[in-house]
Coordinates of C-alpha atoms in Angstrom, one line a residue:
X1 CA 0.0 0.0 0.0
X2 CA 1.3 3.4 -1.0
X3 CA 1.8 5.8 2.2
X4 CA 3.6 8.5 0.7
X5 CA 3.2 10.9 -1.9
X6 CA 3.8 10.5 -5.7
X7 CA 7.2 10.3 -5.7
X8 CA 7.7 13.7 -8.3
X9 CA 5.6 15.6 -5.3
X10 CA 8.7 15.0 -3.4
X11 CA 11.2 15.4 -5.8
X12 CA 9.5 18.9 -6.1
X13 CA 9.7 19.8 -2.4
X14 CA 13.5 18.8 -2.7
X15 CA 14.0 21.2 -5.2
X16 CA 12.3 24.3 -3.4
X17 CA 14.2 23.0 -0.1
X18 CA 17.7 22.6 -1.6
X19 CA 17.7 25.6 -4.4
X20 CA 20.8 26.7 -3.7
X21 CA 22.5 22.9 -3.1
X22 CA 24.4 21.2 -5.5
X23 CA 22.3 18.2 -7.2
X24 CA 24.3 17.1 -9.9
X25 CA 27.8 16.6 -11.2
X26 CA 29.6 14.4 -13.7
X27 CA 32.8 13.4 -11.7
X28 CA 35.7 15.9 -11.9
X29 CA 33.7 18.0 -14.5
X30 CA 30.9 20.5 -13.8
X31 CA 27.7 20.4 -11.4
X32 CA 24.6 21.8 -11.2
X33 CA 22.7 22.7 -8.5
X34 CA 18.6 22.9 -7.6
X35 CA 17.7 25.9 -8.9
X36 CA 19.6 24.9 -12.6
X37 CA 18.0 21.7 -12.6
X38 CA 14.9 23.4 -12.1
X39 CA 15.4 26.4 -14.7
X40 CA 16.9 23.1 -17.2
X41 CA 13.6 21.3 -16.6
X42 CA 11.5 24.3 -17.2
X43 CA 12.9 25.1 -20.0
X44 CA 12.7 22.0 -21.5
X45 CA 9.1 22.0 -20.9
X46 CA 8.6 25.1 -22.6
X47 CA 10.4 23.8 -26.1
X48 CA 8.7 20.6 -26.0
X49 CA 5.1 22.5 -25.7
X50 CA 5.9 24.6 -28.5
X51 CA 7.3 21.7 -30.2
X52 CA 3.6 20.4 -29.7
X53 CA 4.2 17.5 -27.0
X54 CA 1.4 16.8 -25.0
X55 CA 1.3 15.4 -21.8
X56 CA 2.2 11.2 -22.4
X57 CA 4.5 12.1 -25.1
X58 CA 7.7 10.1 -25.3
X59 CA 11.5 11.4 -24.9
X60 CA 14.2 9.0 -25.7
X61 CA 17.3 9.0 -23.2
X62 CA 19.8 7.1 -24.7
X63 CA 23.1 8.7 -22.7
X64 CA 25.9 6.7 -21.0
X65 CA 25.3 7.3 -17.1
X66 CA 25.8 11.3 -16.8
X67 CA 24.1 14.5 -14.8
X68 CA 22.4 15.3 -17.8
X69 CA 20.5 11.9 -18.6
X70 CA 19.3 12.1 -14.8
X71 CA 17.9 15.3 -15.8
X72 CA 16.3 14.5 -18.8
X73 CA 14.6 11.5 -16.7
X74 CA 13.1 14.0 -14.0
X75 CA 12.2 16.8 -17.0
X76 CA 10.3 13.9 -18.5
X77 CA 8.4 12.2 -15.2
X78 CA 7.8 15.7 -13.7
X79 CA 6.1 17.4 -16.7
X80 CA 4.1 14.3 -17.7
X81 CA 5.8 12.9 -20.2
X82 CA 6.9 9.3 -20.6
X83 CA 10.7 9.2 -20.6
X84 CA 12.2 6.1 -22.6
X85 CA 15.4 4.6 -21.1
X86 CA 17.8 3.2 -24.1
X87 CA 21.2 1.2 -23.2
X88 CA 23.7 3.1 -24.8
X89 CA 25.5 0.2 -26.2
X90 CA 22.3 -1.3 -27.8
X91 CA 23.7 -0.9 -31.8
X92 CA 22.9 2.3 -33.8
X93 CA 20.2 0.1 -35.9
X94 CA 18.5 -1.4 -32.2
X95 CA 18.3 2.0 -30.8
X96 CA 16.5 3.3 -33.9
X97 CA 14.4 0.3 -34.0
X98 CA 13.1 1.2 -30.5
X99 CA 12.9 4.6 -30.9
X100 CA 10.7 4.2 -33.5
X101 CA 8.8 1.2 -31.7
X102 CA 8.0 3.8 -28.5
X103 CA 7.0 6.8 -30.6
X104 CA 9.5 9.1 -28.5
X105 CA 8.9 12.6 -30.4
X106 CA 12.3 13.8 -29.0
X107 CA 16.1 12.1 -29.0
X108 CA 18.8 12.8 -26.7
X109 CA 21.8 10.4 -27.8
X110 CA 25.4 11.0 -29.1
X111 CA 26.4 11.8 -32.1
X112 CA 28.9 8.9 -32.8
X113 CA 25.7 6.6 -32.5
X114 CA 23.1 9.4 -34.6
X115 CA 25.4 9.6 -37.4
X116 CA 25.5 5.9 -37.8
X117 CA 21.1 6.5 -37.8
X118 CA 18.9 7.3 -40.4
X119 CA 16.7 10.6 -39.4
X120 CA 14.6 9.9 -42.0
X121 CA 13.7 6.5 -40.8
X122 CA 12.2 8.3 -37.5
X123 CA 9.7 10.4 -38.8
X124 CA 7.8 11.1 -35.3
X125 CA 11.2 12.4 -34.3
X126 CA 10.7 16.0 -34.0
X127 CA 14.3 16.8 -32.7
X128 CA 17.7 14.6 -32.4
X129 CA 20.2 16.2 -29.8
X130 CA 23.9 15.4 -28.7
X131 CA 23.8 14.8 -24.9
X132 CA 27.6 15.4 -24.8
X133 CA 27.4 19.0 -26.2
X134 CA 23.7 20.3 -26.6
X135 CA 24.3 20.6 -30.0
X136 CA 20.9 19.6 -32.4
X137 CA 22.0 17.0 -34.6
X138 CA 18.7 16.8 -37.0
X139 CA 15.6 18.7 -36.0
X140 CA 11.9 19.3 -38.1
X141 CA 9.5 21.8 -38.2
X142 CA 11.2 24.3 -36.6
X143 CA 12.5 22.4 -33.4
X144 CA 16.0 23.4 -33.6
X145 CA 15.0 26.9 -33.0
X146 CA 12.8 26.6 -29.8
X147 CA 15.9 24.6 -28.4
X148 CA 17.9 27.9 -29.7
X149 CA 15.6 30.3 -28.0
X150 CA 15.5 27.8 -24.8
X151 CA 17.0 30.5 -22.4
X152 CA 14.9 33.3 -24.0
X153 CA 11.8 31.2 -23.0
X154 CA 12.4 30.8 -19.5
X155 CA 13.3 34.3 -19.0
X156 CA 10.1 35.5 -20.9
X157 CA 7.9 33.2 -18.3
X158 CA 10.2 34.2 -15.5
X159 CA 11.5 38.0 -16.1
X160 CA 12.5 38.1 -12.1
X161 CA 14.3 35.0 -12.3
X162 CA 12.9 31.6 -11.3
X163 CA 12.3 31.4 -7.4
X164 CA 11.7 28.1 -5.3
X165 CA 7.6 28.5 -5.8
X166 CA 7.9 28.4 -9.3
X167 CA 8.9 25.4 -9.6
X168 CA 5.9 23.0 -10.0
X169 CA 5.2 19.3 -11.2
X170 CA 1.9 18.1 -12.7
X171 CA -0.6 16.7 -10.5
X172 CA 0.0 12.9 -12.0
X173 CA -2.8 9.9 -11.1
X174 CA -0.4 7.2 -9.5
X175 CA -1.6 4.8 -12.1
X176 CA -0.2 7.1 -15.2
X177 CA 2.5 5.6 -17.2
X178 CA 5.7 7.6 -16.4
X179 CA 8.7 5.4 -17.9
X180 CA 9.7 2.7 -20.3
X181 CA 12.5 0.5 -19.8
X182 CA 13.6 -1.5 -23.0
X183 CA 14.7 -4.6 -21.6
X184 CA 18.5 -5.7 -22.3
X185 CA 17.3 -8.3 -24.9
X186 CA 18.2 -11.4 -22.9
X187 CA 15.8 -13.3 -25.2
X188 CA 16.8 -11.4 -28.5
X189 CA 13.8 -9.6 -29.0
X190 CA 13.8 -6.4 -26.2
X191 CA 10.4 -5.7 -24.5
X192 CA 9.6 -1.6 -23.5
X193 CA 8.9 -2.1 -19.3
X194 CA 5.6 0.1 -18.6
X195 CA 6.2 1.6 -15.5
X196 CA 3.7 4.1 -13.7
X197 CA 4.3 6.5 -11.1
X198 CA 2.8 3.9 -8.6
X199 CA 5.9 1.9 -9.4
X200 CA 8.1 4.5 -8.8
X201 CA 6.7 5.6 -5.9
X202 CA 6.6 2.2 -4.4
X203 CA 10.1 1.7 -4.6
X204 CA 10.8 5.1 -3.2
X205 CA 8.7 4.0 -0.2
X206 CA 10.1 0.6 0.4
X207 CA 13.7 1.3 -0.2
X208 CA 14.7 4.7 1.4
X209 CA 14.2 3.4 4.9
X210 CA 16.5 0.4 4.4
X211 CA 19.3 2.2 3.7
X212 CA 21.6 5.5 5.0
X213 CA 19.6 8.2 2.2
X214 CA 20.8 11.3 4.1
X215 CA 19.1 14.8 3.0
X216 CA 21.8 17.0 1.7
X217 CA 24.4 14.8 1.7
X218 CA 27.0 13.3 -1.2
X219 CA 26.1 9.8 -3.1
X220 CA 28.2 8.4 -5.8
X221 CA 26.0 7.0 -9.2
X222 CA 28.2 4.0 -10.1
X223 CA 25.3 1.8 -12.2
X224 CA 23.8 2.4 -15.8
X225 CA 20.5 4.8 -15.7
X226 CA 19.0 2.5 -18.3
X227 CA 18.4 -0.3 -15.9
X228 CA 15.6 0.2 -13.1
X229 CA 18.7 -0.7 -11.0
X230 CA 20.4 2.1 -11.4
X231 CA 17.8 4.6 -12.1
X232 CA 16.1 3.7 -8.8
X233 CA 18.5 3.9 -6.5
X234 CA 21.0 6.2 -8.2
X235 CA 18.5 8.9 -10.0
X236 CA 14.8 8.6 -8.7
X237 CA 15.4 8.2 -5.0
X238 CA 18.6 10.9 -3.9
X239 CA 17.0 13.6 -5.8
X240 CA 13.8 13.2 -3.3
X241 CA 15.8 13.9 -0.9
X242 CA 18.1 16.6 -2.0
X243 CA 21.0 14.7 -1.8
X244 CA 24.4 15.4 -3.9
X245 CA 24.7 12.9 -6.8
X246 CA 27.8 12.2 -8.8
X247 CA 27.9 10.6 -11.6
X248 CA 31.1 8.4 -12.0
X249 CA 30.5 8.7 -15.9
X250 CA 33.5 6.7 -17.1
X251 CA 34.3 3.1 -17.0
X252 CA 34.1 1.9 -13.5
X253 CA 37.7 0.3 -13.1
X254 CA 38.9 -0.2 -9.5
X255 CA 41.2 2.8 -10.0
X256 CA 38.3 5.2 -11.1
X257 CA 35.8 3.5 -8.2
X258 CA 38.2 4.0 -5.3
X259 CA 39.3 7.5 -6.6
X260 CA 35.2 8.6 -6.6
X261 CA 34.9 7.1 -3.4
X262 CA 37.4 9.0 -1.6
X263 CA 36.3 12.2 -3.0
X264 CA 32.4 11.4 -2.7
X265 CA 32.9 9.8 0.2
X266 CA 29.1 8.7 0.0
X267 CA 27.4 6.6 2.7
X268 CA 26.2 3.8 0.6
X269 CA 27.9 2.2 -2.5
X270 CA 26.2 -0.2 -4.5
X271 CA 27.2 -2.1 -7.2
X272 CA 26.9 -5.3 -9.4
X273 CA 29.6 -8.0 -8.3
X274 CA 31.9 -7.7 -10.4
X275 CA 32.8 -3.8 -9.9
X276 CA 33.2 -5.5 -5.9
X277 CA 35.0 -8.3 -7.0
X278 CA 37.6 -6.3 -8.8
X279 CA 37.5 -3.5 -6.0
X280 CA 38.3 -6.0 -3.5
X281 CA 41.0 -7.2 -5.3
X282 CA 42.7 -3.7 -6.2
X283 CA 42.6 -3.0 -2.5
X284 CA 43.1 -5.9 -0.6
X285 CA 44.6 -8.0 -3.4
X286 CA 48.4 -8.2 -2.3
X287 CA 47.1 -8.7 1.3
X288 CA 44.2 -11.7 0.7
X289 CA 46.1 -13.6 -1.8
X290 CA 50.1 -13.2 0.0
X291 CA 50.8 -16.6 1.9
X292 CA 50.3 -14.6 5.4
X293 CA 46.3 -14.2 4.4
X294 CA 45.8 -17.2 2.8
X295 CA 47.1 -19.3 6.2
X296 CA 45.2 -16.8 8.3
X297 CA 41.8 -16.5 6.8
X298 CA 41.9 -20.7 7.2
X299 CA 41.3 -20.3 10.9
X300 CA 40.3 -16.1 10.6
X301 CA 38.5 -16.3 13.8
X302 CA 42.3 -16.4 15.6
X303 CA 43.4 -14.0 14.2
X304 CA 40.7 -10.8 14.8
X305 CA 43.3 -7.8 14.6
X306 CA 44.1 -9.0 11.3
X307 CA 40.8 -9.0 10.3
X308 CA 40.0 -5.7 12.0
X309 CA 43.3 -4.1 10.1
X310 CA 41.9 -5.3 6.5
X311 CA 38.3 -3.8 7.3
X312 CA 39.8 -0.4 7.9
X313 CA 42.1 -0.3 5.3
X314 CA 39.3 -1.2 3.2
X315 CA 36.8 1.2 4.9
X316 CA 39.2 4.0 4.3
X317 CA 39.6 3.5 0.8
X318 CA 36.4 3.7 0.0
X319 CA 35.9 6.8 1.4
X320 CA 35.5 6.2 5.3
X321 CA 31.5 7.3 6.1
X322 CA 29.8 3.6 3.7
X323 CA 27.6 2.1 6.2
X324 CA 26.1 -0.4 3.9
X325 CA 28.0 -2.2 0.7
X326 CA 24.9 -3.4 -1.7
X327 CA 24.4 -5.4 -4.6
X328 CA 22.2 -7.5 -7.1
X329 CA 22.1 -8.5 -10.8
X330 CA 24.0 -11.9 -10.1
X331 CA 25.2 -14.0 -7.6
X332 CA 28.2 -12.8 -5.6
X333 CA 30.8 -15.0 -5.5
X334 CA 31.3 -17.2 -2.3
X335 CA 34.8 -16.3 -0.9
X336 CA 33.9 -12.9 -1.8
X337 CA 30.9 -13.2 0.0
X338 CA 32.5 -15.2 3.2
X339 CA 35.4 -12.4 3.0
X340 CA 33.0 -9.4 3.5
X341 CA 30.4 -10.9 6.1
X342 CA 32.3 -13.7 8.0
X343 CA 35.9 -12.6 8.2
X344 CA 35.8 -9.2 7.6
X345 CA 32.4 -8.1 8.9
X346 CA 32.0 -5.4 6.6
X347 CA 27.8 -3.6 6.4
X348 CA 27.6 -5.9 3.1
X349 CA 24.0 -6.6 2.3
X350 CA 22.1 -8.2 -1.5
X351 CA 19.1 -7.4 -3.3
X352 CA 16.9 -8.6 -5.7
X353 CA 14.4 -6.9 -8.3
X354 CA 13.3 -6.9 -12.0
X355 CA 12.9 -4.5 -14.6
X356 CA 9.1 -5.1 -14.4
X357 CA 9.1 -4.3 -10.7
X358 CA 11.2 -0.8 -10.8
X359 CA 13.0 -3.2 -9.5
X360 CA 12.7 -4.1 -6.3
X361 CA 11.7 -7.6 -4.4
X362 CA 14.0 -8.1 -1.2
X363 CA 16.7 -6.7 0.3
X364 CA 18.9 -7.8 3.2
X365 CA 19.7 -5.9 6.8
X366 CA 23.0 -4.9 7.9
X367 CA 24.1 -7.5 10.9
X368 CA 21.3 -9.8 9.8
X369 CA 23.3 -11.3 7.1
X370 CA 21.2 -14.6 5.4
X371 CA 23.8 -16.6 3.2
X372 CA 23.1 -17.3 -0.3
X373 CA 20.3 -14.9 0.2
X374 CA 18.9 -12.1 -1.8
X375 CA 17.4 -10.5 1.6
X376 CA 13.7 -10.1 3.0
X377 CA 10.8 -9.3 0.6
X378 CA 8.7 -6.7 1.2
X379 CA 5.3 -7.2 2.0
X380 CA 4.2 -3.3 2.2
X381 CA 4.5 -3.1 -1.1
X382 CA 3.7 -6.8 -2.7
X383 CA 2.4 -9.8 -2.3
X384 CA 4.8 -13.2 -3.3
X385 CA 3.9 -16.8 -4.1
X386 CA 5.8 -19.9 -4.8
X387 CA 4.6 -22.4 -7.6
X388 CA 5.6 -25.2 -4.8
X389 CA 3.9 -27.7 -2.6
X390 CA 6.3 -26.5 0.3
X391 CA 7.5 -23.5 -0.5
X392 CA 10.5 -23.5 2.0
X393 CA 12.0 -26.8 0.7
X394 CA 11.2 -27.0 -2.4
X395 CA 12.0 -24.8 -5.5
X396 CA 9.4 -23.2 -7.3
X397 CA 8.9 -20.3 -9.6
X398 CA 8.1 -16.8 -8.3
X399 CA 4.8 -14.8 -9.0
X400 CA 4.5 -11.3 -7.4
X401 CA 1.6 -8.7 -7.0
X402 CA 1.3 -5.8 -5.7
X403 CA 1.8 -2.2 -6.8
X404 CA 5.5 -2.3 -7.5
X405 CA 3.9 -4.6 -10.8
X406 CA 4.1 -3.3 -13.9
X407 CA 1.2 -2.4 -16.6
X408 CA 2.6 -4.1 -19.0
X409 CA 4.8 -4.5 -22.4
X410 CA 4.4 -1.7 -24.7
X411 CA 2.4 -2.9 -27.8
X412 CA 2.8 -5.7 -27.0
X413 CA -0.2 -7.4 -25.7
X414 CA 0.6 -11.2 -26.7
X415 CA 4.0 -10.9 -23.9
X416 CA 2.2 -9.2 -21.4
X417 CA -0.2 -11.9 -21.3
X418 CA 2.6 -14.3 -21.1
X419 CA 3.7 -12.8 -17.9
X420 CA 0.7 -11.0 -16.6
X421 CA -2.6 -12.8 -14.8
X422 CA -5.2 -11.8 -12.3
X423 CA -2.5 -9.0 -11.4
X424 CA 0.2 -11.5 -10.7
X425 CA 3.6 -11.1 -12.3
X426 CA 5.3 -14.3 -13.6
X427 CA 9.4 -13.7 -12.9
X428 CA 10.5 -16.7 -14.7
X429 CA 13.1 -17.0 -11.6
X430 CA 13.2 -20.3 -9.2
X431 CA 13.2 -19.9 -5.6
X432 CA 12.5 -20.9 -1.8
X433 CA 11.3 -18.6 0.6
X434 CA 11.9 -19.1 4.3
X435 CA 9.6 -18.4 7.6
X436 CA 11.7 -14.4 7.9
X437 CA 10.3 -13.8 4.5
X438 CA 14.3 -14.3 2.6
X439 CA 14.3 -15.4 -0.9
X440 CA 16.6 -18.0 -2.3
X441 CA 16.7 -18.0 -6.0
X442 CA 18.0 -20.8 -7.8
X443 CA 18.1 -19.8 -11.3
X444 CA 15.9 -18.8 -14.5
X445 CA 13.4 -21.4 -15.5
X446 CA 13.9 -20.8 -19.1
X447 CA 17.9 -21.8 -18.3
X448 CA 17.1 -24.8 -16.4
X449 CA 18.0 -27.9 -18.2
X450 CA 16.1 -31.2 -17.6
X451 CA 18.7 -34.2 -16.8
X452 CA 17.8 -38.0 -18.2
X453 CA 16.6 -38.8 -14.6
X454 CA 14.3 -36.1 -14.7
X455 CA 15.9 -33.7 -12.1
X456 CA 16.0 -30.3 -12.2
X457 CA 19.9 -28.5 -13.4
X458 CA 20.0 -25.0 -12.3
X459 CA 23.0 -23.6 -14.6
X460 CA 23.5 -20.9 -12.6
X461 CA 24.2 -23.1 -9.5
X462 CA 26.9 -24.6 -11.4
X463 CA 28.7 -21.6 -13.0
X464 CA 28.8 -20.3 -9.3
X465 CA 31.4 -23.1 -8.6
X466 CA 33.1 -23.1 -12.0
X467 CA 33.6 -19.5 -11.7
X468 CA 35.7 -19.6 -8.5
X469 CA 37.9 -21.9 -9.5
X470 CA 41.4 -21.4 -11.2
X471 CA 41.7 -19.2 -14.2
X472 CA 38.2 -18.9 -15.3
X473 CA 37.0 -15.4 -15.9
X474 CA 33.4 -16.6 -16.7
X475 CA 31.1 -19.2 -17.8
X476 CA 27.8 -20.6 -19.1
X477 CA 26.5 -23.8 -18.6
X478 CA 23.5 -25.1 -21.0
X479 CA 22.6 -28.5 -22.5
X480 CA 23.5 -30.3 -26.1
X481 CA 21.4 -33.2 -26.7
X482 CA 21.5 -35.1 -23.3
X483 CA 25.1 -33.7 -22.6
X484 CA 25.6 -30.6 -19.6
X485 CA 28.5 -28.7 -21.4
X486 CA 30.7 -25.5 -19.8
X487 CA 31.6 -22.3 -22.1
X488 CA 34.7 -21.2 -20.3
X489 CA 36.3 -17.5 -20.5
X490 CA 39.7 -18.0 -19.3
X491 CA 41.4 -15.4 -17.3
X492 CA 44.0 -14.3 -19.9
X493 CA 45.7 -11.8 -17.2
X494 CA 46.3 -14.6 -15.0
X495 CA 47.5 -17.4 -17.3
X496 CA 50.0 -14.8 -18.5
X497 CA 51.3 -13.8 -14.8
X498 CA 51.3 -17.8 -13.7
X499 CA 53.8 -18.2 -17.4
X500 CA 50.8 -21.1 -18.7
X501 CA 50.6 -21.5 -22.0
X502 CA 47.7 -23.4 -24.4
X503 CA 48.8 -26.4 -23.2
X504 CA 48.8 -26.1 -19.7
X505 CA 45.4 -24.3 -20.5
X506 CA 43.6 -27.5 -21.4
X507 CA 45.0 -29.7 -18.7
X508 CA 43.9 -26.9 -16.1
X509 CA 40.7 -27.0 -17.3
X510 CA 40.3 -30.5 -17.1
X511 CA 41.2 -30.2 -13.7
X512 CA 38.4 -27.4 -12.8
X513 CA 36.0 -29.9 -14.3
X514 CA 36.8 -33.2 -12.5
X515 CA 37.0 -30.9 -9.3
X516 CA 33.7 -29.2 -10.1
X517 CA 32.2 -32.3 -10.9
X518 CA 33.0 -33.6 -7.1
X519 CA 31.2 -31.0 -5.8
X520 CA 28.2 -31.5 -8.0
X521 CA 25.2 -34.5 -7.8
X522 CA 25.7 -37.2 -10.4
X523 CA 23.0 -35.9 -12.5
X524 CA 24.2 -32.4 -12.5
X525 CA 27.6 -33.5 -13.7
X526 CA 29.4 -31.6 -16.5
X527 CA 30.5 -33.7 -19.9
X528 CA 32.5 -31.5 -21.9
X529 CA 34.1 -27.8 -21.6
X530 CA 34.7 -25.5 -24.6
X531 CA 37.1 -22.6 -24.7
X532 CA 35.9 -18.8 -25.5
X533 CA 38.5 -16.1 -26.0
X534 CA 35.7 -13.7 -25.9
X535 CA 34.1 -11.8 -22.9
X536 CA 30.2 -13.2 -23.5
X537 CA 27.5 -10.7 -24.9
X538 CA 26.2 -9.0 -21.6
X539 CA 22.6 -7.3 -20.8
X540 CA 22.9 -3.7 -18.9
X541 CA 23.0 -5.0 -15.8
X542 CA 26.1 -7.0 -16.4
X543 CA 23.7 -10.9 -16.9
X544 CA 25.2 -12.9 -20.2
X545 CA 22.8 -13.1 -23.0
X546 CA 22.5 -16.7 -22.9
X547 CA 20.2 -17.0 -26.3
X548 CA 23.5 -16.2 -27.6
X549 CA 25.1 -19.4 -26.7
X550 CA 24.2 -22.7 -27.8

């Protein structure tokens, strides 16, 4: 049940309390404060009324993560039109296909992927513009000019300057549609998310208490704004609260993370595991992998000053002030996970949510750390079901209702039926759910592979194992006839350092696989491995693109 207000109502009280704050910056480069995000999303508002944009109109966003693309999101939602997250690295040819597909009447993209467009393809496209520069790359009907006379506008509708009152959102129903989310394409074919302001604001409600969202103060944007990941808990819900984003804005390499962190220094950091992963490693590397912390960390619990000097070391470079370390997307590997909670006890929680949810379905609790875990669900806001005789010991797949839910696919009424009865959603992930309300996924029911005996394979069970051990830098597991085979990335970097060549390769992965198989029920057992030289095809969020692979 919703128990605040529409989430733009608060993003507009933010604004009129915080004028004079900084809300925005791209890291090391410029920021803007309230009042110029206001005056930016006024103005906008303007040009895109004389442009002839009525309220449910589309804008395309199809920027890497940056101040300006959070803008654009919030002029959209706030002015009531429908703002249209595209992945930046969907192709040139994809990302005119779905602009066309969502009717969006203006285009904010870059100019490396519009020149490789065809403007004339997109005829509803009233005006294409470079998010890197402002400059109009192709414009009709006069467009180009409004954008030209943009500051003129404002200062015509405000000639004493904008003041904190002026600023104003429309009065939106909850149910309105405020956002669509083109979904990474994990099945080929992407889907446009429908998401209403009742999704929005759900989240909003449901995740802010859980976690340190401090009025005023500095958070770091690490994730891509085109997933509801990122656009949730990076975009939507700091600017309700006034805080201070930054926008890390380049390629999120351990060096570039820790450096943000420091200067941020931002109470939460979240992140998909493999930004933590290779943090970890940057910081702590030399210490966790030298002889001392390998014989240490085998009996850790002797050895707590140890311990306690590797959490500060980390805590301080990462900025000093996180109180919680978050993630989701994909399952954090174990001794990463046992370093963090067990023998470090750093505030590490995970999280799980879907595109169609906005995204959220659990999250865990700092100190009540649940293994293997994706946290507590969240009943305020949803109801869950298990397609399971026992729910608790036996896997089933996940349904969920409740106003974090979704409308639907746009135009596209045959795969929202697919997905979408009696109000429940259908996740298409496996799970168990104990007494405390924690979900346990097992995998994808589309990925699971039916062995000869008629057990259930979870792949992603497996690759959990095969990616912790020697040399593999990621994997898929999937079925060929009534064989259980392993694509395996091998860690170049590391083959290099340990002087093994393409011979030792093959005999080390015939290793991992006999020890893998050890660990694994007969019926689960992998037959064969194949070699890829290739980091797989990934989604925004960072999943593999499995219909890739066969």
């Amino acid at each position: 049940m919703i128990k605040i207000d529409n989430f733009i109502k608060l993003f507009e009280q933010a604004v009129r309390d915080s004028w004079d704050r900084p809300a925005l910056s791209d890291f090391r480069k410029s920021t803007i404060s309230y009042r110029e995000l206001a005056e930016r999303i006024d103005t906008l508002d303007l040009i895109w009324k004389k442009a002839g944009l009525k309220r449910g109109d589309k804008v395309a966003i199809n920027t890497r993560p940056c101040a300006l693309g959070a803008s654009l999101y919030y002029a959209a939602v706030s002015k009531g039109y429908v703002a249209v997250e595209l992945y930046n690295a969907f192709t040139p040819a994809d990302t005119q296909k779905l602009v066309n597909h969502s009717d969006s009447k203006i285009l904010y993209t870059e100019k490396r992927i519009f020149d490789a467009m065809d403007f004339e393809q997109m005829p509803q496209v009233l005006c294409a513009i470079d998010c890197a520069t402002g400059e109009v790359l192709a414009s009709r009907e006069g467009v180009a000019d409004l954008y030209a006379a943009g500051s003129q506008l404002l200062a015509e509708k405000y000639p004493n300057g904008m003041q904190p009152a002026d600023f104003k959102v429309v009065d939106a129903d909850l149910d309105e549609v405020c956002a669509i989310l083109y979904t990474s394409g994990s099945t080929g074919n992407p889907k446009g998310v429908m998401l209403t302001y009742r999704n929005d604001t759900a989240n909003v409600q449901a995740i802010t208490p859980g976690f340190p969202f401090y009025k005023w103060e500095n958070y770091l944007s690490l994730l891509p704004h085109a997933h509801s990941f990122g656009l949730m808990c990076d975009v939507v819900i700091p600017l309700t609260l006034g805080m201070h984003v930054t926008v890390l804005g380049i390629p999120p390499i351990p060096m570039n993370v820790k450096d943000a962190l420091m200067e941020v220094q931002p109470r939460i950091f979240y992140g998909v595991p493999l930004i933590f992963v290779k943090l970890i490693d940057y910081i702590l590397g030399a210490e966790i992998h030298s002889a001392e912390g390998q014989e240490k960390f085998k009996n850790y619990e002797q050895y707590p000053e140890y311990c306690k000097m590797l959490y500060d070391k980390l805590m301080h470079e990462t900025g000093g002030k996180i109180e919680v370390f978050a993630t989701g997307g994909s399952a954090i590997p174990s001794e990463v996970e046992s370093l963090l909670v067990h023998k470090l006890k750093v505030p590490f929680i995970t999280g799980y949510g879907l595109t169609e949810l906005a995204p959220i379905v659990s999250y865990g609790k700092v100190g009540k750390y649940v293994p293997k875990s994706c946290g507590e669900y969240l009943p305020e806001v949803m109801d869950i079901r298990i397609d399971s005789p026992d729910p608790e010991n036996i896997a089933g797949e996940l349904f969920i209702k409740g106003d974090v839910v979704f409308v639907g696919y746009y135009k596209n009424p045959e795969a929202t039926a697919e997905v979408l009865k009696d109000g429940w959603f259908r996740t298409g992930d496996i799970g168990t759910i104990d007494k405390n309300n924690n979900v346990f996924l097992l995998g994808r029911s589309k990925n699971m592979i039916l062995a000869e005996n008629g057990q259930n394979v979870y792949p992603e069970e497996i690759e959990v194992i095969l990616n912790e051990l020697p040399y593999v830098a990621e994997s898929i597991v999937l079925q060929r006839g009534h064989r259980i085979v392993a694509l395996i990335v091998p860690n170049m970097d590391a083959l290099d350092k340990a002087g093994i060549g393409a011979d030792g390769l093959d005999a080390v992965m015939k290793q991992n696989i006999t020890y893998l198989n050890s660990k694994l029920p007969a019926y689960s057992v992998v037959n064969d491995f194949e070699l890829r030289f290739e980091p797989f095809s990934k989604t925004p969020k960072g999943s593999i693109r499995r219909f890739m692979y066969k």
